[in-house]
PDB file of C-alpha atoms in Angstrom:
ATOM      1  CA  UNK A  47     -70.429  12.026   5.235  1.00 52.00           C
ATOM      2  CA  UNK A  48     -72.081   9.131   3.706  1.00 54.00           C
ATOM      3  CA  UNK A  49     -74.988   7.699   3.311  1.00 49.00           C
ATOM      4  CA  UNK A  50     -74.401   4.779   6.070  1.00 52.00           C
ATOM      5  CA  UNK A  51     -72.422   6.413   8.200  1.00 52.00           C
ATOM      6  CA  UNK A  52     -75.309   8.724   8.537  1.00 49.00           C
ATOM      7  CA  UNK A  53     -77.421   6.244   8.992  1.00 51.00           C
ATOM      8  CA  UNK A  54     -75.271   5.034  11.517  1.00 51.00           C
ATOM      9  CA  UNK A  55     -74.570   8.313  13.847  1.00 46.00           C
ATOM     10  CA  UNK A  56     -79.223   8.833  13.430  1.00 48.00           C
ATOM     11  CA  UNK A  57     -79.109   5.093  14.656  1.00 46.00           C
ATOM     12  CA  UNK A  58     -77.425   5.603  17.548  1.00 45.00           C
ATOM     13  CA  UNK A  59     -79.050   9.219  18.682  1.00 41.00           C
ATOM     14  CA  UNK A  60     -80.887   9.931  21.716  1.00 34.00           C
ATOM     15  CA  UNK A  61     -82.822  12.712  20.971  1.00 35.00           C
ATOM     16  CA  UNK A  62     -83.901  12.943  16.922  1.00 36.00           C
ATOM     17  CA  UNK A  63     -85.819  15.447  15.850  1.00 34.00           C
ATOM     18  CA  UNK A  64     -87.376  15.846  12.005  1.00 34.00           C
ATOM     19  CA  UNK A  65     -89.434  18.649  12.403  1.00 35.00           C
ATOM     20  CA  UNK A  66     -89.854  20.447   9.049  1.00 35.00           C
ATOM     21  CA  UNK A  67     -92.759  20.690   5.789  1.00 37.00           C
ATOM     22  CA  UNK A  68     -93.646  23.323   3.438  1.00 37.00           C
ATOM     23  CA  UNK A  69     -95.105  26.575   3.779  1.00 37.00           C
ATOM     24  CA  UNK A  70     -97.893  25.433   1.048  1.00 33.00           C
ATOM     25  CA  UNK A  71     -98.725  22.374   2.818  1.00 37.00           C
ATOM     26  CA  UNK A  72    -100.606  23.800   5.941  1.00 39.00           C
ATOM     27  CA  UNK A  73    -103.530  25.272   3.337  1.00 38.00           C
ATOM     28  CA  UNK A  74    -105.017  21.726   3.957  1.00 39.00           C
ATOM     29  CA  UNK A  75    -108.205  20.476   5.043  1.00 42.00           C
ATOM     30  CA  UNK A  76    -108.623  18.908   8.912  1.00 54.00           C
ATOM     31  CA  UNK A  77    -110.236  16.096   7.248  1.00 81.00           C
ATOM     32  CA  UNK A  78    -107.968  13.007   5.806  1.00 94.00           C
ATOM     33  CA  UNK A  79    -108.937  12.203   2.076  1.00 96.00           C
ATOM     34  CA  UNK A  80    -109.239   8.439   1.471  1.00 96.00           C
ATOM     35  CA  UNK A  81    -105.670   8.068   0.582  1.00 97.00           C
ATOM     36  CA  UNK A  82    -105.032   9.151   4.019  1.00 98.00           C
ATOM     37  CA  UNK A  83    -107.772   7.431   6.017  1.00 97.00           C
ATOM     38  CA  UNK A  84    -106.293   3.787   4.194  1.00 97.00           C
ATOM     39  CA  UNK A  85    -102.464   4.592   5.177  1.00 98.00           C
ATOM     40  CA  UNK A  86    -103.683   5.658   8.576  1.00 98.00           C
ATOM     41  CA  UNK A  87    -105.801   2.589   8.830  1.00 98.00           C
ATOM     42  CA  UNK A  88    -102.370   0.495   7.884  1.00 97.00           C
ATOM     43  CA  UNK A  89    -100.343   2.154  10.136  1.00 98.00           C
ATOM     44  CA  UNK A  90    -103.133   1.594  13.175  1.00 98.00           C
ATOM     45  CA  UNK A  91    -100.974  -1.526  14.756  1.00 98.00           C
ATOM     46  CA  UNK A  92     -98.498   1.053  15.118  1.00 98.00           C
ATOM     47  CA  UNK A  93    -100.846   2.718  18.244  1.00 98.00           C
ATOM     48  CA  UNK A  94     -98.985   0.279  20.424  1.00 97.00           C
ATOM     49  CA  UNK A  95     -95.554   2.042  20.691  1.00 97.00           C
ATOM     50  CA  UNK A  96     -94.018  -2.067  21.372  1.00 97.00           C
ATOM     51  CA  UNK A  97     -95.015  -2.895  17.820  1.00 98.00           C
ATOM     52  CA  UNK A  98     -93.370  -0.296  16.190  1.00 98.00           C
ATOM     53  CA  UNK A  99     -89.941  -1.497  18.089  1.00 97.00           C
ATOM     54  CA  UNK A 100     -90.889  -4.794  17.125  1.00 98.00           C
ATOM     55  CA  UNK A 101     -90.743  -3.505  13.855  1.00 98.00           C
ATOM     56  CA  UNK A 102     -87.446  -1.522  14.085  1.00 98.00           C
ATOM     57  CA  UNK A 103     -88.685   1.880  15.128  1.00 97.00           C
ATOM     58  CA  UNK A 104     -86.454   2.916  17.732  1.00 94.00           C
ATOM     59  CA  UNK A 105     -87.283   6.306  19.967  1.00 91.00           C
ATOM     60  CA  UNK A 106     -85.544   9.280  19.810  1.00 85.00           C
ATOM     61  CA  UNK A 107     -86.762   9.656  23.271  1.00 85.00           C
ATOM     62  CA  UNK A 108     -87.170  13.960  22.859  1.00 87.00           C
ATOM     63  CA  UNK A 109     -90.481  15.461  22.842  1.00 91.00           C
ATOM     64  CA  UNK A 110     -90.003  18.048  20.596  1.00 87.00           C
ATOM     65  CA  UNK A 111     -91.497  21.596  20.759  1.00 88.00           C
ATOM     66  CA  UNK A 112     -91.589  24.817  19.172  1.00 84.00           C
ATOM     67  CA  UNK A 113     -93.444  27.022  21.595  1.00 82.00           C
ATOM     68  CA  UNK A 114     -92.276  30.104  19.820  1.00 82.00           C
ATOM     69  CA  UNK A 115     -92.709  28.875  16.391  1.00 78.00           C
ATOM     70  CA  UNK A 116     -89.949  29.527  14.112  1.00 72.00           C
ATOM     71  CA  UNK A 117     -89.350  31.065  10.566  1.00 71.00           C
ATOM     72  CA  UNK A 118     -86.128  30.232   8.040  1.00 66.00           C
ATOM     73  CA  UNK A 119     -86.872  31.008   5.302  1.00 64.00           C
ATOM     74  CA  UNK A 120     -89.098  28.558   2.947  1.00 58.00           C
ATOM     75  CA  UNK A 121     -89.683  27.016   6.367  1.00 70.00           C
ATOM     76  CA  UNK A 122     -92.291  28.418   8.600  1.00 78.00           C
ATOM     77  CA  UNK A 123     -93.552  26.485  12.179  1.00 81.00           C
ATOM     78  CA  UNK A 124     -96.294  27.606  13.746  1.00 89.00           C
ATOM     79  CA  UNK A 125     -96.323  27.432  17.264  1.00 91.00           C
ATOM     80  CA  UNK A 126     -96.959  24.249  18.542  1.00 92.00           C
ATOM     81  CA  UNK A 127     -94.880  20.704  19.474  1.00 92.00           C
ATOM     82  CA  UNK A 128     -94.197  17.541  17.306  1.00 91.00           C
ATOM     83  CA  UNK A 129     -94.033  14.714  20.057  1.00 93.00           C
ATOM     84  CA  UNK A 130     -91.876  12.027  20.229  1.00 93.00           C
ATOM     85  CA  UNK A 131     -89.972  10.509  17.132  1.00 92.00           C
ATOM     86  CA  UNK A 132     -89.556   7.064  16.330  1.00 95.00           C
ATOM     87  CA  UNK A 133     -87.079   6.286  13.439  1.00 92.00           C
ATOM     88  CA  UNK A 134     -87.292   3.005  11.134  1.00 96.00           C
ATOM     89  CA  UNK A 135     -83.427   3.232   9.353  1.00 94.00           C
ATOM     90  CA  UNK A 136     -85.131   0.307   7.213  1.00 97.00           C
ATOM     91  CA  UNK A 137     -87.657   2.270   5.513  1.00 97.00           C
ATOM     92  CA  UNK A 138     -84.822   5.113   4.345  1.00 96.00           C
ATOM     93  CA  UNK A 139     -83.966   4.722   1.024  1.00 96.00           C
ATOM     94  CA  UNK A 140     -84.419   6.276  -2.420  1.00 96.00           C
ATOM     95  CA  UNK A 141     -88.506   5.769  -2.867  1.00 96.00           C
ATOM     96  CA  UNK A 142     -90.992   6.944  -0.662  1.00 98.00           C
ATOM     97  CA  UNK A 143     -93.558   4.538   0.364  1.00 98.00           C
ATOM     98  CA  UNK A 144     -97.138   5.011   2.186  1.00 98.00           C
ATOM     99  CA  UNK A 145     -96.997   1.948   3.790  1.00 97.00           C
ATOM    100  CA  UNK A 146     -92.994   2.496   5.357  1.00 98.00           C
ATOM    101  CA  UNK A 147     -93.031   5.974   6.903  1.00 98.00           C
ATOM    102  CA  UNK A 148     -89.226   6.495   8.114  1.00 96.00           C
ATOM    103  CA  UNK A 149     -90.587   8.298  11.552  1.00 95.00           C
ATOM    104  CA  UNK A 150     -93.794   7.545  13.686  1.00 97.00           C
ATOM    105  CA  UNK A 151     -94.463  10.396  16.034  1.00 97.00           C
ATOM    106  CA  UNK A 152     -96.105   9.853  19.786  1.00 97.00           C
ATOM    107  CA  UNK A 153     -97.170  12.389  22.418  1.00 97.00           C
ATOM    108  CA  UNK A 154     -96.834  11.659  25.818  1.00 95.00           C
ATOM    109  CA  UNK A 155     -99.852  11.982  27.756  1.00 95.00           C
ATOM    110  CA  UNK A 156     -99.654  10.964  31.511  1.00 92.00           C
ATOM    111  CA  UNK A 157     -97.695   7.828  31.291  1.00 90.00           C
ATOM    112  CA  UNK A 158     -98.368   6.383  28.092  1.00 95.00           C
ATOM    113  CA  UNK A 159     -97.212   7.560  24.669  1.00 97.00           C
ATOM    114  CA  UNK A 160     -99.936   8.175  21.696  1.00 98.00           C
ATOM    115  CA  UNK A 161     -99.649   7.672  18.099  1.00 98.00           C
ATOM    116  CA  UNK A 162    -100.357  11.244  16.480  1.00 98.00           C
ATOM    117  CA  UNK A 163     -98.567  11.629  13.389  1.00 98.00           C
ATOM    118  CA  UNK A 164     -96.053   9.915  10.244  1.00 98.00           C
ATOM    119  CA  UNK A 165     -92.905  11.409   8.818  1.00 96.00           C
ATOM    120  CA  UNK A 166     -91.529  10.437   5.230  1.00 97.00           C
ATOM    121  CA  UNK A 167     -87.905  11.711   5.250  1.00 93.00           C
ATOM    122  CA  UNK A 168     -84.840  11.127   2.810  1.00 95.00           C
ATOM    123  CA  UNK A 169     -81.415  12.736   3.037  1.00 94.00           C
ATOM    124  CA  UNK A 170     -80.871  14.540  -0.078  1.00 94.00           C
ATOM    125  CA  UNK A 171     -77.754  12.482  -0.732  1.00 93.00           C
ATOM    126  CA  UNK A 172     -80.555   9.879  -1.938  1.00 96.00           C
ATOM    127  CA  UNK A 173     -82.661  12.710  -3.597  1.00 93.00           C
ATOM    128  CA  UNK A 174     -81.983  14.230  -7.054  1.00 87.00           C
ATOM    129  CA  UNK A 175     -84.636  16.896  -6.277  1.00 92.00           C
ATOM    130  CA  UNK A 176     -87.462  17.634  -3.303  1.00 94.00           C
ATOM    131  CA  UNK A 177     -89.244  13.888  -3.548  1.00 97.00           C
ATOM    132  CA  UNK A 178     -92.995  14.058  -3.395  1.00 97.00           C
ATOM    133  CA  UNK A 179     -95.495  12.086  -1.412  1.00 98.00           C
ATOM    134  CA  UNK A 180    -100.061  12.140  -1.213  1.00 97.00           C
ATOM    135  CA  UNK A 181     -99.633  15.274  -3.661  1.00 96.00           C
ATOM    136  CA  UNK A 182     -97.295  17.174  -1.429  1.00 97.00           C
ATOM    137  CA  UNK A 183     -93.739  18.173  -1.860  1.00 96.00           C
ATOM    138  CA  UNK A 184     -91.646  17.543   1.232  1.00 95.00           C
ATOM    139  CA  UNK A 185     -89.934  20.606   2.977  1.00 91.00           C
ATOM    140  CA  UNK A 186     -86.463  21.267   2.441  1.00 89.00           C
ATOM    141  CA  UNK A 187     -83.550  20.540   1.807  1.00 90.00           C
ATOM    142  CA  UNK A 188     -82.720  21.627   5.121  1.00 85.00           C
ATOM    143  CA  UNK A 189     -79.529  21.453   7.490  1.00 80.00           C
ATOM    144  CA  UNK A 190     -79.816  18.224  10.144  1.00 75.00           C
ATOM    145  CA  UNK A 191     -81.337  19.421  13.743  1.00 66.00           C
ATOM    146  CA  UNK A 192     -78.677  20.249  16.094  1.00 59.00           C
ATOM    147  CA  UNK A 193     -77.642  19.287  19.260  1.00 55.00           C
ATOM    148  CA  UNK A 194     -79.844  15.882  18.212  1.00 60.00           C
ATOM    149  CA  UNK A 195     -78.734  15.123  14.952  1.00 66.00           C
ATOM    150  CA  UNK A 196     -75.456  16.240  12.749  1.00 75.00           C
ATOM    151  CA  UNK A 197     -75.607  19.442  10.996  1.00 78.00           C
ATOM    152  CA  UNK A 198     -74.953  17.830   8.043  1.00 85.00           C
ATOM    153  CA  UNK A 199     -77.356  15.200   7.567  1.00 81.00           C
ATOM    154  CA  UNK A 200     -79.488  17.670   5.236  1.00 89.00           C
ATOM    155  CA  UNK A 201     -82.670  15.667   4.321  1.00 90.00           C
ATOM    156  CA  UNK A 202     -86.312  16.918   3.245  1.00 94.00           C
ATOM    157  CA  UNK A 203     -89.075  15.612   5.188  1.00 93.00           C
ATOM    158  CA  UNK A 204     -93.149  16.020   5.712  1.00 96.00           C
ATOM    159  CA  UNK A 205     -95.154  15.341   8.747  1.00 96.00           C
ATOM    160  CA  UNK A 206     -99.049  13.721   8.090  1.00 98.00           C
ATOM    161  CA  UNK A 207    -101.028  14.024  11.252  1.00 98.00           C
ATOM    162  CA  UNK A 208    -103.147  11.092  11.147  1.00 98.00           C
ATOM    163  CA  UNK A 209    -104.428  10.103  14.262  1.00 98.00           C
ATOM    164  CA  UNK A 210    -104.409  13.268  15.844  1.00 97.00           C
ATOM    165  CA  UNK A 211    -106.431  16.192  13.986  1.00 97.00           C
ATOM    166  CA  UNK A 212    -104.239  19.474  13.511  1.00 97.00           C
ATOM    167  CA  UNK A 213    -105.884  23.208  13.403  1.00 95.00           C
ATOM    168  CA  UNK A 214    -102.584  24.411  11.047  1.00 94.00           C
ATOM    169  CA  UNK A 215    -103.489  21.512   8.600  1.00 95.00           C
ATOM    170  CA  UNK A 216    -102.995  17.437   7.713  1.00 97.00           C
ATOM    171  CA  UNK A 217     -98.997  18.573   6.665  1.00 96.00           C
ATOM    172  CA  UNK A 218     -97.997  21.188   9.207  1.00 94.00           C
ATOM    173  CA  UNK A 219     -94.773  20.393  10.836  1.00 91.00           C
ATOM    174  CA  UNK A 220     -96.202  21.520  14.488  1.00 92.00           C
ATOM    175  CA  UNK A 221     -99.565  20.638  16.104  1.00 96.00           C
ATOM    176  CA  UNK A 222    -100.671  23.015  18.753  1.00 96.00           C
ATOM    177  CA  UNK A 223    -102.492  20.361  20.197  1.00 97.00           C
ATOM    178  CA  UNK A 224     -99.544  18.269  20.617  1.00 96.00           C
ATOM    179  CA  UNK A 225     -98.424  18.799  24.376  1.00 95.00           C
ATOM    180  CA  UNK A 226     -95.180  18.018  25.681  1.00 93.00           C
ATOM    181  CA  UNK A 227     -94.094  17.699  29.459  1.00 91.00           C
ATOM    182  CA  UNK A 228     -93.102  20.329  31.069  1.00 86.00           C
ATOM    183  CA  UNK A 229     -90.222  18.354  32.920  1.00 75.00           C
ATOM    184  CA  UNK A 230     -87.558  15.692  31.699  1.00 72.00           C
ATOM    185  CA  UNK A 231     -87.068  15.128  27.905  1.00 75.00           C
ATOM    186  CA  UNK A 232     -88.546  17.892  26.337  1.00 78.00           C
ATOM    187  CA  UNK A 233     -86.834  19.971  23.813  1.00 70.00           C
ATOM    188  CA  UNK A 234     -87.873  23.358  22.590  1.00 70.00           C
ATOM    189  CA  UNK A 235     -86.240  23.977  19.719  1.00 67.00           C
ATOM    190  CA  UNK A 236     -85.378  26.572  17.003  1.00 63.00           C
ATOM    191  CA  UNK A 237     -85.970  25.971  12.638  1.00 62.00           C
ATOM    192  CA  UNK A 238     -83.476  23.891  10.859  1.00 60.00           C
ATOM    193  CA  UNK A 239     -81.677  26.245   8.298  1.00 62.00           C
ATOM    194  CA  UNK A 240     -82.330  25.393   4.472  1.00 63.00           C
ATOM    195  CA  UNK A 241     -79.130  23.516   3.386  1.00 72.00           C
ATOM    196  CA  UNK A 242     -78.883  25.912   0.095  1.00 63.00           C
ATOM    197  CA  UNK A 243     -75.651  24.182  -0.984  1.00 55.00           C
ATOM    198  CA  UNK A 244     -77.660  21.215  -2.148  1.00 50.00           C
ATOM    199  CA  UNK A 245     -77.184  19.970  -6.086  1.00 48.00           C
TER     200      UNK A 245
END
Protein backbone atom coordinates (compact mmCIF):
# COMPACT_ATOMS: atom_id res chain seq x y z
CA UNK A 1 0.00 0.00 0.00
CA UNK A 2 1.43 3.35 -0.40
CA UNK A 3 2.25 6.05 1.24
CA UNK A 4 -0.95 8.25 0.07
CA UNK A 5 -3.21 5.82 -0.25
CA UNK A 6 -2.58 5.26 3.36
CA UNK A 7 -2.90 8.46 4.06
CA UNK A 8 -5.98 8.40 2.34
CA UNK A 9 -7.93 5.18 3.93
CA UNK A 10 -6.43 7.06 7.97
CA UNK A 11 -8.16 10.23 6.40
CA UNK A 12 -11.25 8.91 5.98
CA UNK A 13 -11.48 6.58 9.38
CA UNK A 14 -13.91 6.84 12.05
CA UNK A 15 -12.38 5.41 14.81
CA UNK A 16 -8.20 5.80 14.77
CA UNK A 17 -6.39 4.60 17.30
CA UNK A 18 -2.28 5.08 17.79
CA UNK A 19 -1.82 3.67 20.97
CA UNK A 20 1.76 2.37 21.31
CA UNK A 21 5.58 3.65 23.01
CA UNK A 22 8.42 1.84 24.41
CA UNK A 23 8.86 -0.25 27.28
CA UNK A 24 11.95 2.16 28.36
CA UNK A 25 10.00 5.21 28.05
CA UNK A 26 7.59 4.87 31.12
CA UNK A 27 10.96 5.09 33.60
CA UNK A 28 10.19 8.90 33.30
CA UNK A 29 9.66 11.56 35.66
CA UNK A 30 5.80 13.08 36.26
CA UNK A 31 7.37 16.34 35.83
CA UNK A 32 7.83 17.90 32.07
CA UNK A 33 11.53 19.13 31.53
CA UNK A 34 11.65 22.54 29.82
CA UNK A 35 11.68 21.09 26.42
CA UNK A 36 8.37 19.79 27.30
CA UNK A 37 6.80 22.63 29.29
CA UNK A 38 7.72 25.07 25.83
CA UNK A 39 6.05 22.45 23.26
CA UNK A 40 3.18 22.09 25.68
CA UNK A 41 2.97 25.80 26.05
CA UNK A 42 2.84 25.92 21.92
CA UNK A 43 0.45 23.44 21.60
CA UNK A 44 -1.95 25.28 24.46
CA UNK A 45 -4.38 26.88 21.57
CA UNK A 46 -4.92 23.41 20.83
CA UNK A 47 -7.19 23.10 24.41
CA UNK A 48 -10.04 24.26 22.24
CA UNK A 49 -10.81 21.01 20.29
CA UNK A 50 -12.38 23.80 17.20
CA UNK A 51 -8.84 25.06 16.72
CA UNK A 52 -7.27 22.00 16.16
CA UNK A 53 -10.02 21.31 13.21
CA UNK A 54 -9.34 24.65 12.17
CA UNK A 55 -6.04 23.50 11.81
CA UNK A 56 -6.71 20.13 10.06
CA UNK A 57 -6.97 17.79 13.00
CA UNK A 58 -9.82 15.75 12.31
CA UNK A 59 -11.32 13.20 15.21
CA UNK A 60 -11.14 9.75 15.14
CA UNK A 61 -14.16 10.00 17.24
CA UNK A 62 -13.07 6.48 19.54
CA UNK A 63 -12.11 6.83 23.03
CA UNK A 64 -9.69 4.38 23.29
CA UNK A 65 -9.02 2.05 26.28
CA UNK A 66 -7.02 -0.67 27.49
CA UNK A 67 -8.64 -1.69 30.74
CA UNK A 68 -6.75 -4.92 30.77
CA UNK A 69 -3.52 -3.60 29.66
CA UNK A 70 -1.83 -5.51 27.06
CA UNK A 71 1.68 -7.10 26.38
CA UNK A 72 3.29 -7.96 22.62
CA UNK A 73 6.21 -8.23 22.90
CA UNK A 74 8.63 -4.96 22.98
CA UNK A 75 5.24 -3.38 23.62
CA UNK A 76 3.85 -3.31 27.06
CA UNK A 77 0.40 -1.05 28.12
CA UNK A 78 -0.35 -0.67 31.36
CA UNK A 79 -3.77 -0.55 32.22
CA UNK A 80 -5.31 2.51 31.56
CA UNK A 81 -7.16 4.53 28.36
CA UNK A 82 -5.66 6.95 25.70
CA UNK A 83 -8.75 9.29 24.93
CA UNK A 84 -9.77 10.53 21.87
CA UNK A 85 -7.41 10.94 18.74
CA UNK A 86 -7.21 13.72 16.53
CA UNK A 87 -5.07 13.19 13.33
CA UNK A 88 -3.26 16.17 11.34
CA UNK A 89 -2.35 14.06 7.74
CA UNK A 90 -0.32 17.47 7.21
CA UNK A 91 2.15 17.06 9.83
CA UNK A 92 3.05 13.19 8.51
CA UNK A 93 6.01 13.14 6.74
CA UNK A 94 9.66 12.06 6.97
CA UNK A 95 10.91 14.55 10.04
CA UNK A 96 9.50 14.75 13.26
CA UNK A 97 8.73 18.10 14.52
CA UNK A 98 7.83 19.46 18.22
CA UNK A 99 5.82 22.02 17.05
CA UNK A 100 3.50 19.53 14.37
CA UNK A 101 2.50 16.52 16.47
CA UNK A 102 0.57 14.15 13.85
CA UNK A 103 -2.20 13.23 16.75
CA UNK A 104 -3.66 15.45 19.63
CA UNK A 105 -5.38 13.29 22.17
CA UNK A 106 -8.72 14.54 24.26
CA UNK A 107 -10.67 12.84 27.05
CA UNK A 108 -14.13 13.26 27.31
CA UNK A 109 -15.29 14.47 30.49
CA UNK A 110 -19.10 15.20 30.82
CA UNK A 111 -19.76 16.94 27.61
CA UNK A 112 -16.72 18.57 26.65
CA UNK A 113 -13.51 17.02 25.36
CA UNK A 114 -9.95 17.88 27.16
CA UNK A 115 -6.61 18.22 25.74
CA UNK A 116 -4.40 15.50 27.63
CA UNK A 117 -1.75 14.31 25.51
CA UNK A 118 0.49 14.57 21.76
CA UNK A 119 1.39 11.72 19.47
CA UNK A 120 4.42 11.92 16.92
CA UNK A 121 3.78 9.01 14.50
CA UNK A 122 5.38 8.01 11.01
CA UNK A 123 4.63 4.90 8.97
CA UNK A 124 7.78 3.10 8.57
CA UNK A 125 7.43 3.34 4.80
CA UNK A 126 8.85 7.01 5.59
CA UNK A 127 11.31 5.63 8.28
CA UNK A 128 14.71 4.01 7.54
CA UNK A 129 14.92 3.02 11.25
CA UNK A 130 12.77 3.76 14.74
CA UNK A 131 12.87 7.90 14.37
CA UNK A 132 13.57 9.62 17.64
CA UNK A 133 11.93 12.55 19.30
CA UNK A 134 12.75 14.79 23.21
CA UNK A 135 15.46 11.89 23.71
CA UNK A 136 13.05 9.05 23.25
CA UNK A 137 12.83 6.41 20.64
CA UNK A 138 9.30 5.87 19.38
CA UNK A 139 7.67 2.34 19.87
CA UNK A 140 7.51 0.04 17.14
CA UNK A 141 7.38 -0.78 14.19
CA UNK A 142 4.15 -2.17 14.88
CA UNK A 143 1.14 -3.65 12.73
CA UNK A 144 -1.81 -0.74 12.12
CA UNK A 145 -4.78 -1.06 14.90
CA UNK A 146 -7.52 -3.13 13.68
CA UNK A 147 -10.94 -2.85 13.18
CA UNK A 148 -9.92 1.21 13.12
CA UNK A 149 -7.12 1.35 10.97
CA UNK A 150 -5.56 -1.23 8.19
CA UNK A 151 -3.39 -3.91 9.40
CA UNK A 152 -0.90 -2.80 7.31
CA UNK A 153 -0.29 0.68 7.93
CA UNK A 154 2.78 -0.36 10.30
CA UNK A 155 4.08 2.97 11.77
CA UNK A 156 6.09 3.72 15.14
CA UNK A 157 4.64 6.21 17.33
CA UNK A 158 5.09 7.89 21.08
CA UNK A 159 2.50 9.44 23.22
CA UNK A 160 3.77 12.80 25.54
CA UNK A 161 1.19 13.49 28.16
CA UNK A 162 1.34 17.09 28.51
CA UNK A 163 -1.52 18.54 29.91
CA UNK A 164 -2.61 15.77 31.83
CA UNK A 165 0.04 14.27 34.44
CA UNK A 166 0.48 10.34 34.06
CA UNK A 167 1.47 7.93 37.20
CA UNK A 168 3.19 5.27 34.40
CA UNK A 169 5.34 8.26 33.13
CA UNK A 170 5.52 11.56 30.53
CA UNK A 171 5.81 8.59 27.45
CA UNK A 172 3.50 5.79 28.53
CA UNK A 173 1.11 4.85 25.87
CA UNK A 174 -1.94 4.54 28.56
CA UNK A 175 -2.89 6.97 31.37
CA UNK A 176 -4.87 5.43 34.13
CA UNK A 177 -6.24 8.62 34.76
CA UNK A 178 -7.58 8.95 31.39
CA UNK A 179 -11.38 7.89 31.69
CA UNK A 180 -13.47 6.93 28.93
CA UNK A 181 -17.40 6.62 28.85
CA UNK A 182 -18.80 3.82 29.70
CA UNK A 183 -21.50 4.07 26.82
CA UNK A 184 -21.28 5.06 23.00
CA UNK A 185 -17.80 5.35 21.33
CA UNK A 186 -15.57 3.72 23.49
CA UNK A 187 -13.22 1.09 22.39
CA UNK A 188 -11.34 -1.31 24.57
CA UNK A 189 -8.84 -2.63 22.75
CA UNK A 190 -6.04 -5.27 22.57
CA UNK A 191 -1.78 -4.40 21.64
CA UNK A 192 -0.90 -3.83 18.09
CA UNK A 193 1.51 -6.73 17.04
CA UNK A 194 5.22 -5.62 16.19
CA UNK A 195 5.31 -5.58 12.32
CA UNK A 196 8.77 -7.74 12.41
CA UNK A 197 8.86 -7.84 8.59
CA UNK A 198 10.00 -4.26 8.55
CA UNK A 199 13.53 -3.37 6.53
Amino acid sequence: MTFHRLARHLAGCVGLAIVVAPQAARAQTKALTPELESVRKLLDKYNDPIAAVRDGFYSSLGCISYPNGAVDGAMKYPKGAMGVHFINMGNVGRTLDPAKPQVLIYEPVGDKLKLVAAEWFMPTQLATSAPTIFGQTLGGPMEGHQPVMPVELHHYDLHVWLWKPNPEGVFSPTNPAVKCPATGYSFAEAAPKMAHDHK
